[in-house]
Short mmCIF file of C-alpha atoms and ligand atoms in Angstrom, two decimals:
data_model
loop_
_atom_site.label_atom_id
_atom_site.label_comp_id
_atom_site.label_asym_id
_atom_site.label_seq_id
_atom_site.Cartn_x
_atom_site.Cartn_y
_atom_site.Cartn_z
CA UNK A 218 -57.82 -78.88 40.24
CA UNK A 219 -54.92 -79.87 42.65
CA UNK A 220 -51.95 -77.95 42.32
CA UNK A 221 -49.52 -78.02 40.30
CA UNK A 222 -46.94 -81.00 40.94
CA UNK A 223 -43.11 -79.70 42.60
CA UNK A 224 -41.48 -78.38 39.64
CA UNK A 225 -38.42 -80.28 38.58
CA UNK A 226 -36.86 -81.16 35.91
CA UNK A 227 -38.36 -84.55 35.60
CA UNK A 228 -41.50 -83.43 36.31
CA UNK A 229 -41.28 -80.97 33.03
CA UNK A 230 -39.67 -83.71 31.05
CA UNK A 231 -42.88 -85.36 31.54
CA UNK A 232 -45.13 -82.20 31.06
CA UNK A 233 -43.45 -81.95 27.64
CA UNK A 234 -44.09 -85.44 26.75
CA UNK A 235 -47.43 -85.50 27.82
CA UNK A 236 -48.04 -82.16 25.53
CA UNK A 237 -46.53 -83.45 22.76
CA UNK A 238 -48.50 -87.16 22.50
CA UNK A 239 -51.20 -84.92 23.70
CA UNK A 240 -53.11 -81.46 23.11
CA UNK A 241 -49.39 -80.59 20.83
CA UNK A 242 -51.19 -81.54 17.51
CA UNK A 243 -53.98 -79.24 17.74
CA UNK A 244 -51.89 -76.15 19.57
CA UNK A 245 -52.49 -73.89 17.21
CA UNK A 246 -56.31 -74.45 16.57
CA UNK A 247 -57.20 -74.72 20.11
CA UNK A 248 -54.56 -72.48 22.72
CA UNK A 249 -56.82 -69.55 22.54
CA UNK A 250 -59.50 -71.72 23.96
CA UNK A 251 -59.61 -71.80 27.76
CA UNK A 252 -61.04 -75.43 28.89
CA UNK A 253 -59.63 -75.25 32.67
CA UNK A 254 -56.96 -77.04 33.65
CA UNK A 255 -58.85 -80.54 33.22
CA UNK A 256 -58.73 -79.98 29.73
CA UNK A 257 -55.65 -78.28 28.78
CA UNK A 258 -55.17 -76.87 25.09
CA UNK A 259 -51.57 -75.24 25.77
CA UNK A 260 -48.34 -76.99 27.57
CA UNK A 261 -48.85 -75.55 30.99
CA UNK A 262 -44.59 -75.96 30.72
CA UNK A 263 -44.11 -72.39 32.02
CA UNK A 264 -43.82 -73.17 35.45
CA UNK A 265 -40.30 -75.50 34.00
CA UNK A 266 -39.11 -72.77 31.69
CA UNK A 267 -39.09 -69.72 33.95
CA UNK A 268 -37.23 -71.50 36.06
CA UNK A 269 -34.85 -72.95 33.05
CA UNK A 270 -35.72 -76.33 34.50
CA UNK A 271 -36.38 -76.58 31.02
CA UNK A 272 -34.64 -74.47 28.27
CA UNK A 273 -36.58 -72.94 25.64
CA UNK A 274 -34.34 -74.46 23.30
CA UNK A 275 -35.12 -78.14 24.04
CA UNK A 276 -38.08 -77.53 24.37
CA UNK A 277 -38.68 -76.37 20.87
CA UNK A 278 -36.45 -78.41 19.71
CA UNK A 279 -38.43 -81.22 21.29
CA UNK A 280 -41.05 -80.01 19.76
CA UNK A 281 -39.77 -79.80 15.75
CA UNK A 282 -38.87 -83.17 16.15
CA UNK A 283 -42.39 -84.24 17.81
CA UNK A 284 -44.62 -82.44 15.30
CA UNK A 285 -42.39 -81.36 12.83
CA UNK A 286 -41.27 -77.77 11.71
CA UNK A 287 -44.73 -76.67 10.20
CA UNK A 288 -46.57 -78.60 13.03
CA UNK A 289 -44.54 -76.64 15.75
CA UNK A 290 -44.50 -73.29 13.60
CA UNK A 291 -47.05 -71.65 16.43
CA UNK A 292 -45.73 -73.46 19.38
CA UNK A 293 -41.98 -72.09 18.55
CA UNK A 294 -43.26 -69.00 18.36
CA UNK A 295 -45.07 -68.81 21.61
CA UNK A 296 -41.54 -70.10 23.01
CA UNK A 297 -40.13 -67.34 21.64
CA UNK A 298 -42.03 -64.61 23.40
CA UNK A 299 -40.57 -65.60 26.73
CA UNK A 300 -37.27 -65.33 25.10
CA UNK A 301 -38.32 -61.80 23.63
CA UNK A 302 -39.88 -60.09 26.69
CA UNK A 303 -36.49 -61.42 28.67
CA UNK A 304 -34.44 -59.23 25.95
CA UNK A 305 -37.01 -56.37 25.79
CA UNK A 306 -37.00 -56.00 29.59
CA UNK A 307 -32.76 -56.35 30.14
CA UNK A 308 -32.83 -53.32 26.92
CA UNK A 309 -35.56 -51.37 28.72
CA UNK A 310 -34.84 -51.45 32.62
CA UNK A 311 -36.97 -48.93 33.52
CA UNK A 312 -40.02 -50.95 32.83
CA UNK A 313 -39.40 -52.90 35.70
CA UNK A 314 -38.27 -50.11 38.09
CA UNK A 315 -40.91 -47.95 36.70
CA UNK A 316 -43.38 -51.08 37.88
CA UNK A 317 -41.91 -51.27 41.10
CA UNK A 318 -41.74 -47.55 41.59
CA UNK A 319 -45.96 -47.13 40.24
CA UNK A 320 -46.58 -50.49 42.78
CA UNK A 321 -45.45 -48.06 45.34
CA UNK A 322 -47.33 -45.36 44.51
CA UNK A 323 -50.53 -47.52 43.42
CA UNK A 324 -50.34 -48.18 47.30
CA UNK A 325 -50.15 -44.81 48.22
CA UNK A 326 -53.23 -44.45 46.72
CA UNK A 327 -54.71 -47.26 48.19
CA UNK A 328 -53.62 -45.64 51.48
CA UNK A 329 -55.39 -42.73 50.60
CA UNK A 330 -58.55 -43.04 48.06
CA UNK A 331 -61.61 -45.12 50.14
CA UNK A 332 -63.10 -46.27 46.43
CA UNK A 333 -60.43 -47.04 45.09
CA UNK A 334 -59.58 -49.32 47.90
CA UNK A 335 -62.87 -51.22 48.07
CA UNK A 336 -62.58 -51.94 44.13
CA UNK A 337 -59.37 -53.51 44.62
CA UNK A 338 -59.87 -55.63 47.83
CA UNK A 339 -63.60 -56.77 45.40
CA UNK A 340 -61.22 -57.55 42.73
CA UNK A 341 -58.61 -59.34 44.68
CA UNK A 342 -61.35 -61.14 46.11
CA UNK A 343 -63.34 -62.05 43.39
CA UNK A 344 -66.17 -60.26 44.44
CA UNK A 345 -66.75 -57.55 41.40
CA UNK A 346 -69.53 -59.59 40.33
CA UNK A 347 -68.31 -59.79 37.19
CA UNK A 348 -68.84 -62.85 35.14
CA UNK A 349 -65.59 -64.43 34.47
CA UNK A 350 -63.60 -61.93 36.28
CA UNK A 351 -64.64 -63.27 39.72
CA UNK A 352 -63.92 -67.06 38.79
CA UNK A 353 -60.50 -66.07 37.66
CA UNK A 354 -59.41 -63.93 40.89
CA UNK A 355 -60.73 -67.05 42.30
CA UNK A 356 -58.73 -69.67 40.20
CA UNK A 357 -55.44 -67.64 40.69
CA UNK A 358 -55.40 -67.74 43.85
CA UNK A 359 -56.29 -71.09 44.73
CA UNK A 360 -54.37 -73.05 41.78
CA UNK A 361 -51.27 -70.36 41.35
CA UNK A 362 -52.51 -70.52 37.19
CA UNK A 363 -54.52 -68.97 34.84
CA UNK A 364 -55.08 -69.50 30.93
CA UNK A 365 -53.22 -66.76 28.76
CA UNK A 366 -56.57 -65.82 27.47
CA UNK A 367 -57.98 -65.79 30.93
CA UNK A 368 -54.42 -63.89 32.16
CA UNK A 369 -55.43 -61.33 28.75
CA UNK A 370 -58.89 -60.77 29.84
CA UNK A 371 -59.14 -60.42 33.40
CA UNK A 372 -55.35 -57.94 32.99
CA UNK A 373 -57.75 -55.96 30.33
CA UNK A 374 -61.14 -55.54 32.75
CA UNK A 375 -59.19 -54.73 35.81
CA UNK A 376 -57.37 -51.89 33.78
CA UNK A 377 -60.45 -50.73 31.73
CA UNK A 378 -63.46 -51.82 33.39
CA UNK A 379 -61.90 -51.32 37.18
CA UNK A 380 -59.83 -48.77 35.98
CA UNK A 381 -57.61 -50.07 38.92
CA UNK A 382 -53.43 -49.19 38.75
CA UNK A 383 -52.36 -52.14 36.15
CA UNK A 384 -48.83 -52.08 38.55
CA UNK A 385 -51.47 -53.65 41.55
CA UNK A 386 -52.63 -56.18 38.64
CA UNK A 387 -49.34 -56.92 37.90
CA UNK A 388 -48.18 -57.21 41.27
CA UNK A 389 -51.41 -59.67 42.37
CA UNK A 390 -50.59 -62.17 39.57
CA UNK A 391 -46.55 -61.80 40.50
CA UNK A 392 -47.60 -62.52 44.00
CA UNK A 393 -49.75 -65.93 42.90
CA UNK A 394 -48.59 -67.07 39.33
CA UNK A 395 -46.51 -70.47 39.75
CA UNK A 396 -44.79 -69.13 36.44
CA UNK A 397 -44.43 -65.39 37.55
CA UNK A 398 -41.89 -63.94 36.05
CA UNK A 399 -40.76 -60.04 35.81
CA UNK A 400 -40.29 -59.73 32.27
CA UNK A 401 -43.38 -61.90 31.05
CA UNK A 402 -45.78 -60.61 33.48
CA UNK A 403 -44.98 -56.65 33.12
CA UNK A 404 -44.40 -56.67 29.26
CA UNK A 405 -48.04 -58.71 28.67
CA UNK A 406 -49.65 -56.00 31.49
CA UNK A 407 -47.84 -53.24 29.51
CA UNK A 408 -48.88 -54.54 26.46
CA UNK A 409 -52.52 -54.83 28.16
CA UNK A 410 -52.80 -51.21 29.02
CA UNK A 411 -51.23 -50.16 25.51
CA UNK A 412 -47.86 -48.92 26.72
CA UNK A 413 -45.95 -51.60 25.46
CA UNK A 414 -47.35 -51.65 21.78
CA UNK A 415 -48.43 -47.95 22.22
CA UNK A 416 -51.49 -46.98 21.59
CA UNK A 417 -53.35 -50.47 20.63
CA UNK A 418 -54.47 -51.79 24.15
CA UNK A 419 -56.41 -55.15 24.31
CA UNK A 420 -59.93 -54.64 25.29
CA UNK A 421 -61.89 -57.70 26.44
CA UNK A 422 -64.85 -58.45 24.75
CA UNK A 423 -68.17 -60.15 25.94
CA UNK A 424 -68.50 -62.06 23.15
CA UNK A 425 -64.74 -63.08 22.26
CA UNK A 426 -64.88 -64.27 26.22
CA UNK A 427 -67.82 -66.50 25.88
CA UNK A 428 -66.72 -67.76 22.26
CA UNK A 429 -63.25 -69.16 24.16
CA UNK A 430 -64.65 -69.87 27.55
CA UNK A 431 -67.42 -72.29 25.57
CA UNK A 432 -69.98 -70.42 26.92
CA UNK A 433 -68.61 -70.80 30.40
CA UNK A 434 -68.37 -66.90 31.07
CA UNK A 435 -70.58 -64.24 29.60
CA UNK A 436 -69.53 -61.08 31.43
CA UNK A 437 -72.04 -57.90 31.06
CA UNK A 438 -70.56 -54.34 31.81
CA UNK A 439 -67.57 -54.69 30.45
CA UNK A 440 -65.69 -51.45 28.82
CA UNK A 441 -65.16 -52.07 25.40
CA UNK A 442 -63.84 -49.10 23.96
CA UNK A 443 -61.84 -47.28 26.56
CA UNK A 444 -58.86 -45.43 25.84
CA UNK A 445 -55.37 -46.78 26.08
CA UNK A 446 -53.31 -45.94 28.59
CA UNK A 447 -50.68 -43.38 28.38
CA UNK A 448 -47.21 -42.47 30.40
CA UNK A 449 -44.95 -39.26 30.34
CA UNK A 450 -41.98 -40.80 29.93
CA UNK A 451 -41.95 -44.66 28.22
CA UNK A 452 -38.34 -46.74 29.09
CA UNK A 453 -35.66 -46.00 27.59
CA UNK A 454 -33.12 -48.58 25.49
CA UNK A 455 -30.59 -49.37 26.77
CA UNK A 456 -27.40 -51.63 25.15
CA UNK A 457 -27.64 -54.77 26.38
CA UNK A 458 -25.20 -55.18 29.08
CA UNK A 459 -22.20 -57.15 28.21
CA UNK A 460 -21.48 -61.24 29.94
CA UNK A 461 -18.68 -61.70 31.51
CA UNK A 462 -16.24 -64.18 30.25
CA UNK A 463 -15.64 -68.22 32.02
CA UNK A 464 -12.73 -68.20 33.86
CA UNK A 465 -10.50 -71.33 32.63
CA UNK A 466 -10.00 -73.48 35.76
CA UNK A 467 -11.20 -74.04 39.11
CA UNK A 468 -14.70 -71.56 39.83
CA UNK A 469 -17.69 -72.05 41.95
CA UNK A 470 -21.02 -72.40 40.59
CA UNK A 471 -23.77 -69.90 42.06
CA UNK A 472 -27.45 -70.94 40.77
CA UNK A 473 -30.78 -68.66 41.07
CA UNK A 474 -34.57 -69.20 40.10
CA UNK A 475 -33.95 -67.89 36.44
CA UNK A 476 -31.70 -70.62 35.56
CA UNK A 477 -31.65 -73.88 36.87
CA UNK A 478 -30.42 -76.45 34.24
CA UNK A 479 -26.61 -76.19 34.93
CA UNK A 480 -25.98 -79.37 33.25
CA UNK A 481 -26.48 -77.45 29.72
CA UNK A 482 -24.39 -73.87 31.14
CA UNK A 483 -21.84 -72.58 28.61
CA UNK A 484 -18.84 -73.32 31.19
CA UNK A 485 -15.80 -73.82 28.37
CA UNK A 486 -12.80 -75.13 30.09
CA UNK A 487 -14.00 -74.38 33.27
CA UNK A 488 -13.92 -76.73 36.40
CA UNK A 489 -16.75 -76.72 38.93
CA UNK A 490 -15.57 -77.66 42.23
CA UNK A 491 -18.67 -76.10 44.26
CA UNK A 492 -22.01 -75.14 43.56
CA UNK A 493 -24.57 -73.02 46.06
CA UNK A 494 -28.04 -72.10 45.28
CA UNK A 495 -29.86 -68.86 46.06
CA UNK A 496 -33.37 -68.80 46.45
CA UNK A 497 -34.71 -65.23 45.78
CA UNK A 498 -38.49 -65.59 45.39
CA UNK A 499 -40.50 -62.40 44.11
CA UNK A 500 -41.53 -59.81 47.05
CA UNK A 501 -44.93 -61.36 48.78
CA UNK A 502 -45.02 -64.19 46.85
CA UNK A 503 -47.63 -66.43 47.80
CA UNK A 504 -46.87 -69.59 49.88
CA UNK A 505 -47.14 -72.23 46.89
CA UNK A 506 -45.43 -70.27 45.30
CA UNK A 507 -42.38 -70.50 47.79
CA UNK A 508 -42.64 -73.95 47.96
CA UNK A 509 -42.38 -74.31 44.38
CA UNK A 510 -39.28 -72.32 43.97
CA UNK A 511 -37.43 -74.33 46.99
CA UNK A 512 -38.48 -77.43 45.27
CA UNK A 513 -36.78 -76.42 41.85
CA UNK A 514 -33.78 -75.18 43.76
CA UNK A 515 -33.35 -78.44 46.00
CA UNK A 516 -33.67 -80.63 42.56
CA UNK A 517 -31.13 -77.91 40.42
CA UNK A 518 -28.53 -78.67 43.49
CA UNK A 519 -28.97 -82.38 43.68
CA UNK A 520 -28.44 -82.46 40.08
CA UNK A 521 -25.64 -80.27 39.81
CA UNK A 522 -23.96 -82.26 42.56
CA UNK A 523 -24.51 -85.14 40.75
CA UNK A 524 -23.32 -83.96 37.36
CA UNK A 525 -20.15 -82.14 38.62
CA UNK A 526 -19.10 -84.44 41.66
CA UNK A 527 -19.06 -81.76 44.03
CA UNK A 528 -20.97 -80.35 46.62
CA UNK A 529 -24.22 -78.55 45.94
CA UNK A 530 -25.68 -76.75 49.02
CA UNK A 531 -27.91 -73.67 49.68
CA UNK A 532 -26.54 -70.48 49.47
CA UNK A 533 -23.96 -69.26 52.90
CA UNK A 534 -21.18 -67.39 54.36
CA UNK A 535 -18.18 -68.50 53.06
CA UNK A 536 -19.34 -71.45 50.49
CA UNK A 537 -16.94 -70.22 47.44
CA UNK A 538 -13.72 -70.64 49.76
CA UNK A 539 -11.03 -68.26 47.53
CA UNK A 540 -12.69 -70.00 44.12
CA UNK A 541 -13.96 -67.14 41.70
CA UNK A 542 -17.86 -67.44 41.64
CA UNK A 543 -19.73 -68.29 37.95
CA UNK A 544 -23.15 -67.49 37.44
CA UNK A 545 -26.02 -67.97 34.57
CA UNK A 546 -27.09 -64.00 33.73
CA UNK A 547 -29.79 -63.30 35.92
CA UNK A 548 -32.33 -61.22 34.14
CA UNK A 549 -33.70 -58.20 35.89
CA UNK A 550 -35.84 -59.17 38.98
CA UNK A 551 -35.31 -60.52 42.46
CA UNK A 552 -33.06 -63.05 41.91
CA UNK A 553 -30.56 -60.08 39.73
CA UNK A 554 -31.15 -57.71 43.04
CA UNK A 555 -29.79 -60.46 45.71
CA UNK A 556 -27.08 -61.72 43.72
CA UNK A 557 -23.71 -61.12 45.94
CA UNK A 558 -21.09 -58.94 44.48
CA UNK A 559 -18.17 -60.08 42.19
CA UNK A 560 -19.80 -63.06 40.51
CA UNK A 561 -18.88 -63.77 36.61
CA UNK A 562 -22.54 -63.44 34.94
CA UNK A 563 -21.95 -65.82 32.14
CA UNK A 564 -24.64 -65.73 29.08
CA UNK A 565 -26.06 -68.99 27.15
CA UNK A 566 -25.63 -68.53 23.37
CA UNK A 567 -29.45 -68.72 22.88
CA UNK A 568 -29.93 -64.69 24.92
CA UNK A 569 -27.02 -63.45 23.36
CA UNK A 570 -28.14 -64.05 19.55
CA UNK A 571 -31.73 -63.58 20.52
CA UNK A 572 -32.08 -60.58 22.78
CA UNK A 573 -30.55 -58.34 20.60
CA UNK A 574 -33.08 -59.34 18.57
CA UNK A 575 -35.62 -58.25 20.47
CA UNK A 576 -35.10 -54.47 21.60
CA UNK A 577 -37.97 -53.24 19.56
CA UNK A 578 -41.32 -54.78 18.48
CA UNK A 579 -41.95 -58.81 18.19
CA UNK A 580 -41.95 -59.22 14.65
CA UNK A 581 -38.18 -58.66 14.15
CA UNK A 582 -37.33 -61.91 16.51
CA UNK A 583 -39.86 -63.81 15.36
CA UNK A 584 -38.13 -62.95 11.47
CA UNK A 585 -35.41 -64.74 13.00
CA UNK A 586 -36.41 -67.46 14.52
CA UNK A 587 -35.97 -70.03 11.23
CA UNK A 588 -31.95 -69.17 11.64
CA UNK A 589 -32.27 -69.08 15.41
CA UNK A 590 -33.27 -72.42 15.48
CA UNK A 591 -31.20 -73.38 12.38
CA UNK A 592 -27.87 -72.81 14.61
C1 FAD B 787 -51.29 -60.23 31.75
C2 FAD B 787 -50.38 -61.39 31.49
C3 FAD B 787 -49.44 -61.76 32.46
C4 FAD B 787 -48.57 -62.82 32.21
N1 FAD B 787 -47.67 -63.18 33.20
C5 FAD B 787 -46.81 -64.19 32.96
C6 FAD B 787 -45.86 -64.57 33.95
O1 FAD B 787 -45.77 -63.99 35.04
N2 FAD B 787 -45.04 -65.62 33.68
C7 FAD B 787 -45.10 -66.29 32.50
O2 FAD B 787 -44.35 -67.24 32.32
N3 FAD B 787 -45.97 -65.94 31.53
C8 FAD B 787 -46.82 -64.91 31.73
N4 FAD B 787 -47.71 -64.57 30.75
C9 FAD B 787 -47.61 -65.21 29.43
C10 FAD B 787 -48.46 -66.44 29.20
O3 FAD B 787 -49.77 -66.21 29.65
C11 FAD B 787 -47.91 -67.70 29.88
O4 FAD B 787 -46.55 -67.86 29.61
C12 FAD B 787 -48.66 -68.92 29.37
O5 FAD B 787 -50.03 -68.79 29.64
C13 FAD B 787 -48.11 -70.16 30.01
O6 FAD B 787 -48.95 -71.26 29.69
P1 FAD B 787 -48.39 -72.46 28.85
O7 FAD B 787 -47.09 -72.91 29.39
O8 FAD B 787 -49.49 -73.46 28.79
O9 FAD B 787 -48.17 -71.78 27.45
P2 FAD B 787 -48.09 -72.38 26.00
O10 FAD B 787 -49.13 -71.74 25.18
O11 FAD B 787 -48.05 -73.86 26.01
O12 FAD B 787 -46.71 -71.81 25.45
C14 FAD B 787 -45.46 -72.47 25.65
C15 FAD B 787 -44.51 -71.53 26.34
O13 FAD B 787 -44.30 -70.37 25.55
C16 FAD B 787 -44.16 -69.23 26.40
N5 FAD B 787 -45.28 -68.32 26.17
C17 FAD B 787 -46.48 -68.61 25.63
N6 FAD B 787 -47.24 -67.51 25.53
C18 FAD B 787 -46.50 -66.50 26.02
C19 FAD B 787 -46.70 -65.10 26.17
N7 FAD B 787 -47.85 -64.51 25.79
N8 FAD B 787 -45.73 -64.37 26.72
C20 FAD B 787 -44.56 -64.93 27.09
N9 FAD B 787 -44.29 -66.25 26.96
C21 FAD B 787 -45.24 -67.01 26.43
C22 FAD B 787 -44.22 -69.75 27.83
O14 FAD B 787 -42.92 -70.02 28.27
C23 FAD B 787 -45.02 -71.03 27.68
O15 FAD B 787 -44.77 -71.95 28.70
C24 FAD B 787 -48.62 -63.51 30.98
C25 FAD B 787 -49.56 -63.14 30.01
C26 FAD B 787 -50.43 -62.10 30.27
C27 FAD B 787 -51.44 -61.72 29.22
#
């Protein structure tokens, strides 16, 4: 397959509309099934809405109105799990720097254990001989994508079949997803291993992976009753740390990667003389990967200039003037670490009714979502 097309927002308008005339009326019958990328049976929209080139709530929005509210039922919810794992993460931040902090030591390791070594440069290569596995390591590197089932399985056999560090895992689809994204990607590993739902890991199985591959894959060896993983000390909640409020008047506009529709930003009275754009792209990330994010920036500007008759530039020295600096909340992850000091993190009303929603399990969001989307 070639790769994906520079994400923008017009490019994801037409994703969505393509989905929606398309493979949207059969969703939830046929997203499990994992066709390739020729034959898609799920949106392939994440690439637009970690980026917020699209907002999850147009999006399912869009989609209630496309297929209706029963038709969209399982679609809506999907949506809703990126919304979830965003809350879960900003109430547990010691996932993430427990992630970073085992990536570290998973290299240590690496560093130091010969075995272990070899059955991570096999895996990264795509060279376990495993069925499936192999294609996959392949596919991800080459085409920046995998299916979620694919994403399920290979996260499961590289944890219980390898038994390789799921932080490496993690930090080899971070490094090549076009959608990678800290709170999706280490929740679903977590919730892989059995740490995030503790106790009830997902174990691939030979015969679920040939039954949703359509016989493509039909891995032998695999391990399919391992234990779950286990940790001394799970994350912590925390409360949800509190937005800041819009100044009234004159501000400056500061964009990042997590949010990059600021036509629909929650700016009340406030007038946006500037806007700059920083470009924080995870640590290693692969070149396509790059390129992707500095095409989504470069379209977020020229909007923005557009839509507030200003100027729109990349991030420098100096670009505010004496203006005080407004910024969509950046979620935990790169683009969080880099932001300067002193900017106003302002919150869209979907986060701040949804992710204290979503501190504990799934379930309790998903409750909610009829009145979520009712609002
Ligand atoms: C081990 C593992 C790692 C993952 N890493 C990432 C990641 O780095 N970035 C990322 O965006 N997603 C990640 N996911 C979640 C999921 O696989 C992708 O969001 C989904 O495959 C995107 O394809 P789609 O747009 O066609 O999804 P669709 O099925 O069309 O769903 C529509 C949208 O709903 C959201 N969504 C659907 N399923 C999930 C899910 N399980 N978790 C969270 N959001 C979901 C996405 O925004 C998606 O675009 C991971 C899943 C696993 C199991």
């Amino acid at each position: 397959m070639p790769a994906f097309p520079a994400p923008t927002r017009a490019a994801g308008l037409d994703a969505l509309a393509a989905f929606l005339a398309g493979p949207g009326a059969d969703y939830a019958a046929a997203r499990n099934t994992d066709r390739g990328r020729a034959a898609p049976t799920t949106s392939a929209l994440s690439p637009y809405l970690r980026r917020r080139l699209l907002t999850e709530e147009e999006v399912a929005q869009a989609a209630i109105r496309a297929l209706g509210a029963r038709g969209a039922e399982k679609f809506v919810s999907e949506v809703f799990w990126r919304t979830y794992f965003k809350g879960h993460l900003e109430t547990h931040p010691r996932a993430w720097t427990g992630f970073l902090a085992g990536c570290d030591a998973a290299r240590g390791r690496l560093a130091a254990e010969p075995g272990l070594r070899r059955t991570h440069a096999r895996a990264i290569a795509g060279e376990t001989g495993i069925d499936g596995f192999d294609a996959w390591a392949a596919q991800l590197v080459a085409e920046n994508w995998l299916h979620n089932h694919a994403r399920m399985w290979f996260a499961s056999i590289w944890i219980f079949t390898l038994r390789l560090p799921w932080e490496l895992g993690a930090a080899f689809f971070l490094r090549h997803l076009i959608d990678g994204d800290p709170a999706s990607n280490t929740l679903s590993w977590r919730w892989v291993a059995g740490l995030h739902t503790r106790g009830k890991p997902y174990l691939a199985r030979r015969d679920n992976i040939r039954e949703f591959t359509e016989g493509r894959h039909d891995p032998a060896g695999l391990d399919e009753h391992a234990a779950c993983l286990d940790e001394a000390m799970p994350p912590r909640e925390v409360p949800l740390p509190p937005a800041d409020a819009v100044p009234g008047g004159e501000v400056a506009l500061l964009l990042h990667l997590d949010d990059l529709h600021p036509e629909s930003l929650p700016l009340g009275n406030a007038r946006v003389m500037r806007v700059a754009g920083l470009t924080a792209s995870s640590e290693g990330a692969a070149e396509a990967v790059r390129a992707a994010d500095t095409a989504a920036m470069a379209d977020a500007l020229a909007r923005a200039g557009g839509h507030f008759g200003c100027p729109a530039e990349p991030l420098r020295e100096g670009w505010a003037g004496d203006l005080p600096v407004v910024t969509p909340w950046a979620p935990l992850g790169p683009s969080a670490e880099a932001l300067p000091a002193g900017c106003r993190r302002i919150r869209r009303d979907w986060d701040e009714r949804a992710w204290p929603l979503s501190n504990r399990g799934y379930s309790r969001l998903r409750g909610a979502i009829p009145k979520l989307m009712g609002a």
